[in-house]
Short mmCIF file of C-alpha atoms in Angstrom, two decimals:
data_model
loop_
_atom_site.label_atom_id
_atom_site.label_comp_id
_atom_site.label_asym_id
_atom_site.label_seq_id
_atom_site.Cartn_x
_atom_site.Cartn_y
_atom_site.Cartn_z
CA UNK A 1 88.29 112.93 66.62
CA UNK A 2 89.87 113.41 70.13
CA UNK A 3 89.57 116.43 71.97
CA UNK A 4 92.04 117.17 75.13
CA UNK A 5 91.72 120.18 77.87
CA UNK A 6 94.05 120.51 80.86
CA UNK A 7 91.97 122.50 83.86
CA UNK A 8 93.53 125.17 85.53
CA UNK A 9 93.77 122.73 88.30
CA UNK A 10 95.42 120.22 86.47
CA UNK A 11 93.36 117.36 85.69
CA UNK A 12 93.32 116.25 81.83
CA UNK A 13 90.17 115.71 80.13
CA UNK A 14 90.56 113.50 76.72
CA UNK A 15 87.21 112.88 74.82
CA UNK A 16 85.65 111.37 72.40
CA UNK A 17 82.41 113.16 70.21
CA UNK A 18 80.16 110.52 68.61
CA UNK A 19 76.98 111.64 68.25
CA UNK A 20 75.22 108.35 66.82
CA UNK A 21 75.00 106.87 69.95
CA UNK A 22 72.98 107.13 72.52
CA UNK A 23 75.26 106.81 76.02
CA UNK A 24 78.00 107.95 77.47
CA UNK A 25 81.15 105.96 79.54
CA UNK A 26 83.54 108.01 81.59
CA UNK A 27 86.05 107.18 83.76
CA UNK A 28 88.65 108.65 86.03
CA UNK A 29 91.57 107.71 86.02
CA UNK A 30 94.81 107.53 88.60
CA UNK A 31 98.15 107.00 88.26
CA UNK A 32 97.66 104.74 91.52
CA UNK A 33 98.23 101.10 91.55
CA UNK A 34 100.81 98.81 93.44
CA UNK A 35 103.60 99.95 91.64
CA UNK A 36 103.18 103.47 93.53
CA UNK A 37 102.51 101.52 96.76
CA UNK A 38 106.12 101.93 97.77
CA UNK A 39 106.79 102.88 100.99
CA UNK A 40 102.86 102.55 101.69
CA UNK A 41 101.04 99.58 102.76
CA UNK A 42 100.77 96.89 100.22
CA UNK A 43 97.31 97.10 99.08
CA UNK A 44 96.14 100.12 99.99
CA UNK A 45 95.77 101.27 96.08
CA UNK A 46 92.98 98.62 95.87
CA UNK A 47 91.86 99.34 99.50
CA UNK A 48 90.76 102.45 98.71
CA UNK A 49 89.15 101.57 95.18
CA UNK A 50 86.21 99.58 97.80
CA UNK A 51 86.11 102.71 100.01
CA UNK A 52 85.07 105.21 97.67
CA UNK A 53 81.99 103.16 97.42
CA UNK A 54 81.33 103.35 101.09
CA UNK A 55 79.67 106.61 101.07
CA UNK A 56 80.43 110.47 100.69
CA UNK A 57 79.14 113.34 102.95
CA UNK A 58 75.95 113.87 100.73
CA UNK A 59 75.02 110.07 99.96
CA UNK A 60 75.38 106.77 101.45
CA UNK A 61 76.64 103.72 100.08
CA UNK A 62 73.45 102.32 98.71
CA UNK A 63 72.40 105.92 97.16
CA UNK A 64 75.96 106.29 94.89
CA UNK A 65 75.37 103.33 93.40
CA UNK A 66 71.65 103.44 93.21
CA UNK A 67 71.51 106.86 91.46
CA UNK A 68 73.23 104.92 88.71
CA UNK A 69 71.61 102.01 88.34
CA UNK A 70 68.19 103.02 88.81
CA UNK A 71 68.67 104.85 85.85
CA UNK A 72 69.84 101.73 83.99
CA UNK A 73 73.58 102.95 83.92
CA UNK A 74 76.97 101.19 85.58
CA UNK A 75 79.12 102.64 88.04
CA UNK A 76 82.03 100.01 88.79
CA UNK A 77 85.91 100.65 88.95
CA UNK A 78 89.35 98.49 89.27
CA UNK A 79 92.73 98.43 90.17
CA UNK A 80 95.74 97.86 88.19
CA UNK A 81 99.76 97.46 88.38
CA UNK A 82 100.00 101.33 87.58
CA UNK A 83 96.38 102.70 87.74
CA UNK A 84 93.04 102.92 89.24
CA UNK A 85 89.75 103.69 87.60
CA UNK A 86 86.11 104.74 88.82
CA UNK A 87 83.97 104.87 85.75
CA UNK A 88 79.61 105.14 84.67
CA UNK A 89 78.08 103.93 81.99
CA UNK A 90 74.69 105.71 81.24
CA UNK A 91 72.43 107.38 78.53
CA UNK A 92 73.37 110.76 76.65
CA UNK A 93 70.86 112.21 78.53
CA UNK A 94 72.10 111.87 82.47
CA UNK A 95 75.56 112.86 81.63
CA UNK A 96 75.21 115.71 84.32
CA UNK A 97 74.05 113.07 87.24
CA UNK A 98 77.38 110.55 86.32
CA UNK A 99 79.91 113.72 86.82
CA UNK A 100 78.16 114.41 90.33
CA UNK A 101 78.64 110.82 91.30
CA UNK A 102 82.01 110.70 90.07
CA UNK A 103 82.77 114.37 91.51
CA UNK A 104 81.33 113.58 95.41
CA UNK A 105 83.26 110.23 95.38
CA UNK A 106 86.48 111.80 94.61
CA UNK A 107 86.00 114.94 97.03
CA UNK A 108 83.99 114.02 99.29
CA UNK A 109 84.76 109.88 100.49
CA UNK A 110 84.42 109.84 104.32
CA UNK A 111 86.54 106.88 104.62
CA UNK A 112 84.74 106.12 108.17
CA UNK A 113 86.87 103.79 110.48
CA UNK A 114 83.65 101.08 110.71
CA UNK A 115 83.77 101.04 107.16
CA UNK A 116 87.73 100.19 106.82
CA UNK A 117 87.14 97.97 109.85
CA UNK A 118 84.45 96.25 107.69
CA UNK A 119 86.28 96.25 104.36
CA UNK A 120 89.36 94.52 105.94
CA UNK A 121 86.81 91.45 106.60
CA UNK A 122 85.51 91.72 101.91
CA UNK A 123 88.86 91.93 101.07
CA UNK A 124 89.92 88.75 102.87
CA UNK A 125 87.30 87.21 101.55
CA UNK A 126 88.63 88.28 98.09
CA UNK A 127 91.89 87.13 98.69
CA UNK A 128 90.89 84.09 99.58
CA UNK A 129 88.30 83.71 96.43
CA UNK A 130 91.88 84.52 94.27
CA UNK A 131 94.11 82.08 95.97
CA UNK A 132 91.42 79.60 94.98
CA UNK A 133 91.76 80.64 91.27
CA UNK A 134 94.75 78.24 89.66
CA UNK A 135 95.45 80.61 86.76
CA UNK A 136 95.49 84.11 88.78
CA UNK A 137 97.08 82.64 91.64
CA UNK A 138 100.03 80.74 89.60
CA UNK A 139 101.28 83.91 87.61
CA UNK A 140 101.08 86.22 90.26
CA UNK A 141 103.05 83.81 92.11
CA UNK A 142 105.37 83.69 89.21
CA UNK A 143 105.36 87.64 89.08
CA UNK A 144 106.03 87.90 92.41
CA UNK A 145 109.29 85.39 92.09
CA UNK A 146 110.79 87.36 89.06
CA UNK A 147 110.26 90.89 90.32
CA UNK A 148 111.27 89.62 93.97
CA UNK A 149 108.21 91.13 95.40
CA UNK A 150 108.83 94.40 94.62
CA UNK A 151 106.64 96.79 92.54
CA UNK A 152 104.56 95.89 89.78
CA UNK A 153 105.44 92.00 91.30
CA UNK A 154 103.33 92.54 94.15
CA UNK A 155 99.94 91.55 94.86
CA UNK A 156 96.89 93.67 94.18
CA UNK A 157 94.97 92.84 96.88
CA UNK A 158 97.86 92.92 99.13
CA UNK A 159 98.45 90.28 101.64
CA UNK A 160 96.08 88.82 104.22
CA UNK A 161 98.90 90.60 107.33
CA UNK A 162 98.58 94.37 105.37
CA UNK A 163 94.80 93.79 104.85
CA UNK A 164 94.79 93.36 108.63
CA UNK A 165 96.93 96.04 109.19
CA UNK A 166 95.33 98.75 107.01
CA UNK A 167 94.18 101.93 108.82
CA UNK A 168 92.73 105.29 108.27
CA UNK A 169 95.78 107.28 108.44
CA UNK A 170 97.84 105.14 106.19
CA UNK A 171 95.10 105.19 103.84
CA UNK A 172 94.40 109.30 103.83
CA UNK A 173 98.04 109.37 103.54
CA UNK A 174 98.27 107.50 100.16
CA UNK A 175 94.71 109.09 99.00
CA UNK A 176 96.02 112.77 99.68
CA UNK A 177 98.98 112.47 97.72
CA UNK A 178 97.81 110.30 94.59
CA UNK A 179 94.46 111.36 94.15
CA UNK A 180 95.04 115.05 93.16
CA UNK A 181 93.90 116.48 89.57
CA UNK A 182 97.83 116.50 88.17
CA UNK A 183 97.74 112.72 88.90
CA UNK A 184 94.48 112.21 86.62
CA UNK A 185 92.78 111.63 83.61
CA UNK A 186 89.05 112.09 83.06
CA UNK A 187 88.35 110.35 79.66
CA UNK A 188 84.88 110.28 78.17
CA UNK A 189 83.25 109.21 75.02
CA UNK A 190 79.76 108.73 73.46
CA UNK A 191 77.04 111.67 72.62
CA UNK A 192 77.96 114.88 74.63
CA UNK A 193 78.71 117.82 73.89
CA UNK A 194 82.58 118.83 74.62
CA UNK A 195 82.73 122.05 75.56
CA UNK A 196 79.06 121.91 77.92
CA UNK A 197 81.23 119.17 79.03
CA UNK A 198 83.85 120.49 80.53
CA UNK A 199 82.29 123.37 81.82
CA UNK A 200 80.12 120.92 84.21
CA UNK A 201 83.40 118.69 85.28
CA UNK A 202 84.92 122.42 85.59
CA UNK A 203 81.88 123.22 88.12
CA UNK A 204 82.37 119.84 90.01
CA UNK A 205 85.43 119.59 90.22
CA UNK A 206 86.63 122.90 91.43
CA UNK A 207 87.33 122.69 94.80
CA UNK A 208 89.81 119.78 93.93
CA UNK A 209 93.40 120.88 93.99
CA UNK A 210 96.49 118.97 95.13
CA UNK A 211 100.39 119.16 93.92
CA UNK A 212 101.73 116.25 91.75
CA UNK A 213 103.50 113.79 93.87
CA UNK A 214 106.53 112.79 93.26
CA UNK A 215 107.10 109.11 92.07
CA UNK A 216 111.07 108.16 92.86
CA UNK A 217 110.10 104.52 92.43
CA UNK A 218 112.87 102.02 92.01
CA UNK A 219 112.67 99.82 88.78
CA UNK A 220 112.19 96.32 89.55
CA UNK A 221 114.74 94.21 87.93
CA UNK A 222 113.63 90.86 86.36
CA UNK A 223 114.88 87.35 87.93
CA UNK A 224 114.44 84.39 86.01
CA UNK A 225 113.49 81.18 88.38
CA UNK A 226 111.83 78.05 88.16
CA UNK A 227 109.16 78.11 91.20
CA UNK A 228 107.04 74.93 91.98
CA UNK A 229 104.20 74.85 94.43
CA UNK A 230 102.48 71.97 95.71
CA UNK A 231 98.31 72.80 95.89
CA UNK A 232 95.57 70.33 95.94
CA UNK A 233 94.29 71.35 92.26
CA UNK A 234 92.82 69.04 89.45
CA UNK A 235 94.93 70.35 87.07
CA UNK A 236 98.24 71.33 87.05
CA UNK A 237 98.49 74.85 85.95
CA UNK A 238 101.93 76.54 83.99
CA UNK A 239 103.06 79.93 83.51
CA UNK A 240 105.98 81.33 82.10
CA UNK A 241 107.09 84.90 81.80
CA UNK A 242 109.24 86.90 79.70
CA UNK A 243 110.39 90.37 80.27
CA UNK A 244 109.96 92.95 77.41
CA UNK A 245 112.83 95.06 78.50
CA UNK A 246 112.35 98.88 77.57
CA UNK A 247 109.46 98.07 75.87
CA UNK A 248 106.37 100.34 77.71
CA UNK A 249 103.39 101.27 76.39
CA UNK A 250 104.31 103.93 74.00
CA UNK A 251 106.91 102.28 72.52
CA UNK A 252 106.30 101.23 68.26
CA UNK A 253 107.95 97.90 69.37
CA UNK A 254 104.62 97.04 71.37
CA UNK A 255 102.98 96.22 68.01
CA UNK A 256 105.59 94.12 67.12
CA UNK A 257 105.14 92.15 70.28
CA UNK A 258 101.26 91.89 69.39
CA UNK A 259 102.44 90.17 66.00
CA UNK A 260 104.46 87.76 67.84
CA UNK A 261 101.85 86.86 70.57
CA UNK A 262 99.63 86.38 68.19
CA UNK A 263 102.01 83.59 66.37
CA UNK A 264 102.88 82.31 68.93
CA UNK A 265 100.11 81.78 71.32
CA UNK A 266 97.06 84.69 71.10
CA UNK A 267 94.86 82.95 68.96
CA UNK A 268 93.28 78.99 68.34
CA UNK A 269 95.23 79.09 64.64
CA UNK A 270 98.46 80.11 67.14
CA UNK A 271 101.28 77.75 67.05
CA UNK A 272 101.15 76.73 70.44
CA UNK A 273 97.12 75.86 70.62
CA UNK A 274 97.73 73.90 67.71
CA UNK A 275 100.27 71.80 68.26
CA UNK A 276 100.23 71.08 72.01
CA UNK A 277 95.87 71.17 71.88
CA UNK A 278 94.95 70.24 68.71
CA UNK A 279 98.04 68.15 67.25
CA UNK A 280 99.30 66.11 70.58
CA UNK A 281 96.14 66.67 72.74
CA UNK A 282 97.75 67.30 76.25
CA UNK A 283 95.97 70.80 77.33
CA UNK A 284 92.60 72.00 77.28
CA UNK A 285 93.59 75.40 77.72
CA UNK A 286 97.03 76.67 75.88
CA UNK A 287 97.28 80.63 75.18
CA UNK A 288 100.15 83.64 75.51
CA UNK A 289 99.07 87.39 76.44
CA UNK A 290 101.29 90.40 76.84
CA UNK A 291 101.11 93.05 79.00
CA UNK A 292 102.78 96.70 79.39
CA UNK A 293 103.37 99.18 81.69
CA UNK A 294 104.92 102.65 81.47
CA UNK A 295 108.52 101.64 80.72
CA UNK A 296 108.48 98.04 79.99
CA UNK A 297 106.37 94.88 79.39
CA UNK A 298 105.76 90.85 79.55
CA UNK A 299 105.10 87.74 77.04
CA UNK A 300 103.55 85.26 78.82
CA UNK A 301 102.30 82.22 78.23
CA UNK A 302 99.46 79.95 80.65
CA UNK A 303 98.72 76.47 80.43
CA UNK A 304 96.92 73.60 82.49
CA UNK A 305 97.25 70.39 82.11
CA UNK A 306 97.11 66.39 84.00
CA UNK A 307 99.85 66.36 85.65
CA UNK A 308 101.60 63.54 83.87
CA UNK A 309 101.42 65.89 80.84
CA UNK A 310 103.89 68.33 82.46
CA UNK A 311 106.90 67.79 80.67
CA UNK A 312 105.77 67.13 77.68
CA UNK A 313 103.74 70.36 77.06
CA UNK A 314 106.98 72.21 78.67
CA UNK A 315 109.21 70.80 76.44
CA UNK A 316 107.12 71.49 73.53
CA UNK A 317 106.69 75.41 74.65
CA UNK A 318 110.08 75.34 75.07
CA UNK A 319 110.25 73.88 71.32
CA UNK A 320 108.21 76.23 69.74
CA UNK A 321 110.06 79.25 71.72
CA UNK A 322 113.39 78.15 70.10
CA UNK A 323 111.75 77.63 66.46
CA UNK A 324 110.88 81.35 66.71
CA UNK A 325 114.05 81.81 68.05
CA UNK A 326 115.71 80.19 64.91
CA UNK A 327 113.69 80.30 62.34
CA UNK A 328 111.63 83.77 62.98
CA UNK A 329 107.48 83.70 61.62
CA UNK A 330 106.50 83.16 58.34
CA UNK A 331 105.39 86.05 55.65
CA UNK A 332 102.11 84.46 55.85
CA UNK A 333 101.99 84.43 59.68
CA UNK A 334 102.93 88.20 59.44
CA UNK A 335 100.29 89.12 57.23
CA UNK A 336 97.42 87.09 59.08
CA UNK A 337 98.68 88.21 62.41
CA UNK A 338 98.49 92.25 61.22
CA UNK A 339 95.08 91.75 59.94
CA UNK A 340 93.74 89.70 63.21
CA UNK A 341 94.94 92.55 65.39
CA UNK A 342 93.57 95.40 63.40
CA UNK A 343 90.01 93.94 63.26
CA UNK A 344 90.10 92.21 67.06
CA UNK A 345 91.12 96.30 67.77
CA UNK A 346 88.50 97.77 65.35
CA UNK A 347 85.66 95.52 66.63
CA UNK A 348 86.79 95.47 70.60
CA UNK A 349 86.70 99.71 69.95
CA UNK A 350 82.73 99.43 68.93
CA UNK A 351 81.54 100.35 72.57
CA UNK A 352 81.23 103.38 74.78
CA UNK A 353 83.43 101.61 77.45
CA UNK A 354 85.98 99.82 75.38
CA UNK A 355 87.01 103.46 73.77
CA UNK A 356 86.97 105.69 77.19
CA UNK A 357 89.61 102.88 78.48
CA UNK A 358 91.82 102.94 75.79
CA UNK A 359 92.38 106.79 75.08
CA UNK A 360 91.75 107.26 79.22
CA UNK A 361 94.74 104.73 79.88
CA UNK A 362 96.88 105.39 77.35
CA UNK A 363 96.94 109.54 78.09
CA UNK A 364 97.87 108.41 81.90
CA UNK A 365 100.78 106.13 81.05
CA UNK A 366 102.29 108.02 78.43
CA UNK A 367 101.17 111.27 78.28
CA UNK A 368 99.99 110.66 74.40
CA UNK A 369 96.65 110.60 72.94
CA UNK A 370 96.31 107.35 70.42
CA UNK A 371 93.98 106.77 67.84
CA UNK A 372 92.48 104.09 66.06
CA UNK A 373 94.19 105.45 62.77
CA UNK A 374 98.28 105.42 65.03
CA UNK A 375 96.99 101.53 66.07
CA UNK A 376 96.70 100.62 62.49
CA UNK A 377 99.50 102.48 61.28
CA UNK A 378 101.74 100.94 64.09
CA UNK A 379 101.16 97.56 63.30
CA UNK A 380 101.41 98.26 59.26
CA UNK A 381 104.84 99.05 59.94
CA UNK A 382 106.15 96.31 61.63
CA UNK A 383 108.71 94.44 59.21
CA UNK A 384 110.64 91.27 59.26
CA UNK A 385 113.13 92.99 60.70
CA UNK A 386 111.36 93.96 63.64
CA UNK A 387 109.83 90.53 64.03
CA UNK A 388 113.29 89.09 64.31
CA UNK A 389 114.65 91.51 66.25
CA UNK A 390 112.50 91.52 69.23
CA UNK A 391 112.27 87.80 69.16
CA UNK A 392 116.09 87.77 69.71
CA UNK A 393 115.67 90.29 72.53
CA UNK A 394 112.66 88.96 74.15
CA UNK A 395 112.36 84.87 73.73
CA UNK A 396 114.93 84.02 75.72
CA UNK A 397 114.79 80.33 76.53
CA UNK A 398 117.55 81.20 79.40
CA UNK A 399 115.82 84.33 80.95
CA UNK A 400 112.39 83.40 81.41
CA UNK A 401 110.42 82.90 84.64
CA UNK A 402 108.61 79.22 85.21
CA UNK A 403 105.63 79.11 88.13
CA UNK A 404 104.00 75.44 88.28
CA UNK A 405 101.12 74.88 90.77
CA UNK A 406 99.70 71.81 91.06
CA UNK A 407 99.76 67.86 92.72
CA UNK A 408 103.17 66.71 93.52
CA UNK A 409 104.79 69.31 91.27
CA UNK A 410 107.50 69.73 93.31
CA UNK A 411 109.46 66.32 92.92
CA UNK A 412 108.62 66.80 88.58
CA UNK A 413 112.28 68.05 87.40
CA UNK A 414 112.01 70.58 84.50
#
């Protein structure tokens, strides 16, 4: 059972009572990624994320996290294409001590100009430790190509020249307007009490005020390409992108899109693994993934490879892509695929963490709360229809994107 509560000051609380275990994970949450970075410095979303960690007025860096850890807890956080999350882990018990932490980081970050200076230095370092990662590095790449750099195409981390150029106005600038209680949601679930609850985030968090900000960000429009970058690898690594047009996060077409990933690439009984791993042997690693934002989404699908197994394995994606295309999934297919995805979901949902995330995201992006009982009603209902539909709309052979990184790719024709 979820229980919301909007503060007179704006920021939504969404919980989750269950009173069987014995911790608690909260997180909160802002609508703050690169995809609000426009007009900012590229970067700055995930700048900040490392800065709130660099001490408030009442504790220094080594205390916030200490406090949290000596008590056997977790305080980490991440950015995202659309978000950003700071969020503890701990026992029932030190519930109060996890709101403080969260509370002073959010109202009271010094953001100290040795400590930007400093950061510039990690997060170089972290580029660089990405760049050296084939899979990241080849569908951002690709991202970047099809959005042309723009919005949720962008890099994370920003580049190595706005790294260096990252200051302390330009990041109070983004902070003050995005971080502000109408731009948040404080999810929690585990053993707690919701109404003693939200009296103590009420207590912490009541000097926080701040007016919504207005987005006005321009939707990025999807380019299909065929990119190919030359980079001393062992493998050669392929990624290829679809755009889910209109489909976001609340849409009922997202399950269907689950159903076909599954098919076609989300699992080791998908067709892709089996045929291009299993049957003809050219990949060691084969899989597709989706992902969605507020307003629309992406299929797509990663493989490395030798690079003398290039074409084949792209021909044979390319294969399988028009099969669905043609000849849709089977009724079998359908039926495995709904019952993979409810109990992947149902088992993924048996932590603390795992459920704060989902009901914490999810009432960001859309708004909505959505519970375990919607998931498995959602995917119930998708039909034949639906399967076939979206396919049509989706798995288009002549709109995708195509990123290969690897020896010599450049002279491989595809």
């Amino acid at each position: 059972m979820y229980k919301t509560k909007k503060l007179k000051n704006g920021l939504t609380i969404i919980a989750e009572e269950i009173p069987y275990f014995k911790s608690i994970s909260m997180g909160i949450w802002f609508r703050a990624g690169i995809k609000t970075e426009e007009n900012y410095i590229d970067g700055v979303s995930h700048f900040i994320e490392h800065m709130m960690f660099k001490g408030t007025k009442n504790r220094t860096s080594k205390q916030l996290v200490a406090e949290i850890e000596n008590l056997g807890g977790v305080i980490n956080a991440f950015t995202g294409r659309e978000c950003t999350c700071y969020y503890v882990r701990l026992l029932d018990e030190h519930l109060n001590i996890g709101i403080d932490i969260l509370s002073d980081m959010i109202l009271n970050s010094k953001f100290d100009e040795k400590d930007i200076e400093r950061e510039k230095s990690v997060i170089t370092e972290e580029l660089k430790m990405y760049e050296d990662s084939p899979e990241d590095l080849t569908y951002d790449i690709l991202l970047e190509k099809v959005y042309d750099n723009k919005g949720i195409g962008k890099n994370i981390l920003g580049s190595k020249e706005s790294i260096k150029s990252m200051n302390r106005e330009a990041i109070l600038d983004y902070f003050e307007k995005f971080y502000v209680p109408e731009n948040a949601v404080l999810s929690i679930c585990g053993n707690f009490d919701f109404d003693e609850t939200v009296k103590l985030i009420e207590d912490k968090f009541a000097n926080w005020h701040g007016e919504k900000p207005n987005y006005n960000l321009q939707d990025e429009i999807f380019n299909p390409c065929v990119v190919k970058k030359d980079r001393d690898y062992e493998q050669t690594n392929l990624a290829i992108c679809f755009e889910c047009e209109n489909i976001g996060s609340s849409s009922n077409d997202v399950y269907t899109i689950d159903i076909i990933n599954n098919v076609l690439g989300g699992s080791s009984t998908s067709r892709l693994f089996q045929r291009i791993r299993e049957d003809e042997g050219l990949v060691y690693s084969i899989y597709s993934e989706q992902e969605f934002y507020r307003d629309k989404g992406e299929l797509g699908i990663y493989a490395s490879m030798s690079t003398e197994n290039l074409e084949d394995v792209y021909r044979l994606i390319k294969e399988e892509i028009v099969s669905l295309n043609e000849n849709g999934i089977t009724e079998e297919e359908l039926k495995n695929s709904k019952e993979q995805l409810k109990g992947e979901f149902m088992l993924g949902m048996e932590s603390t963490e795992s459920r704060m995330s989902a009901i914490g995201k999810y009432m960001l992006i859309t708004g909505k709360v959505e519970t375990l009982e919607d998931v498995i009603e959602g995917l119930n209902s998708i039909t034949m229809e639906d399967i076939n539909r979206v396919i049509k709309d989706v798995l288009d052979i002549d709109k995708m994107g195509v990123c290969v990184v690897g020896k010599g790719v450049s002279e491989i024709e595809l």
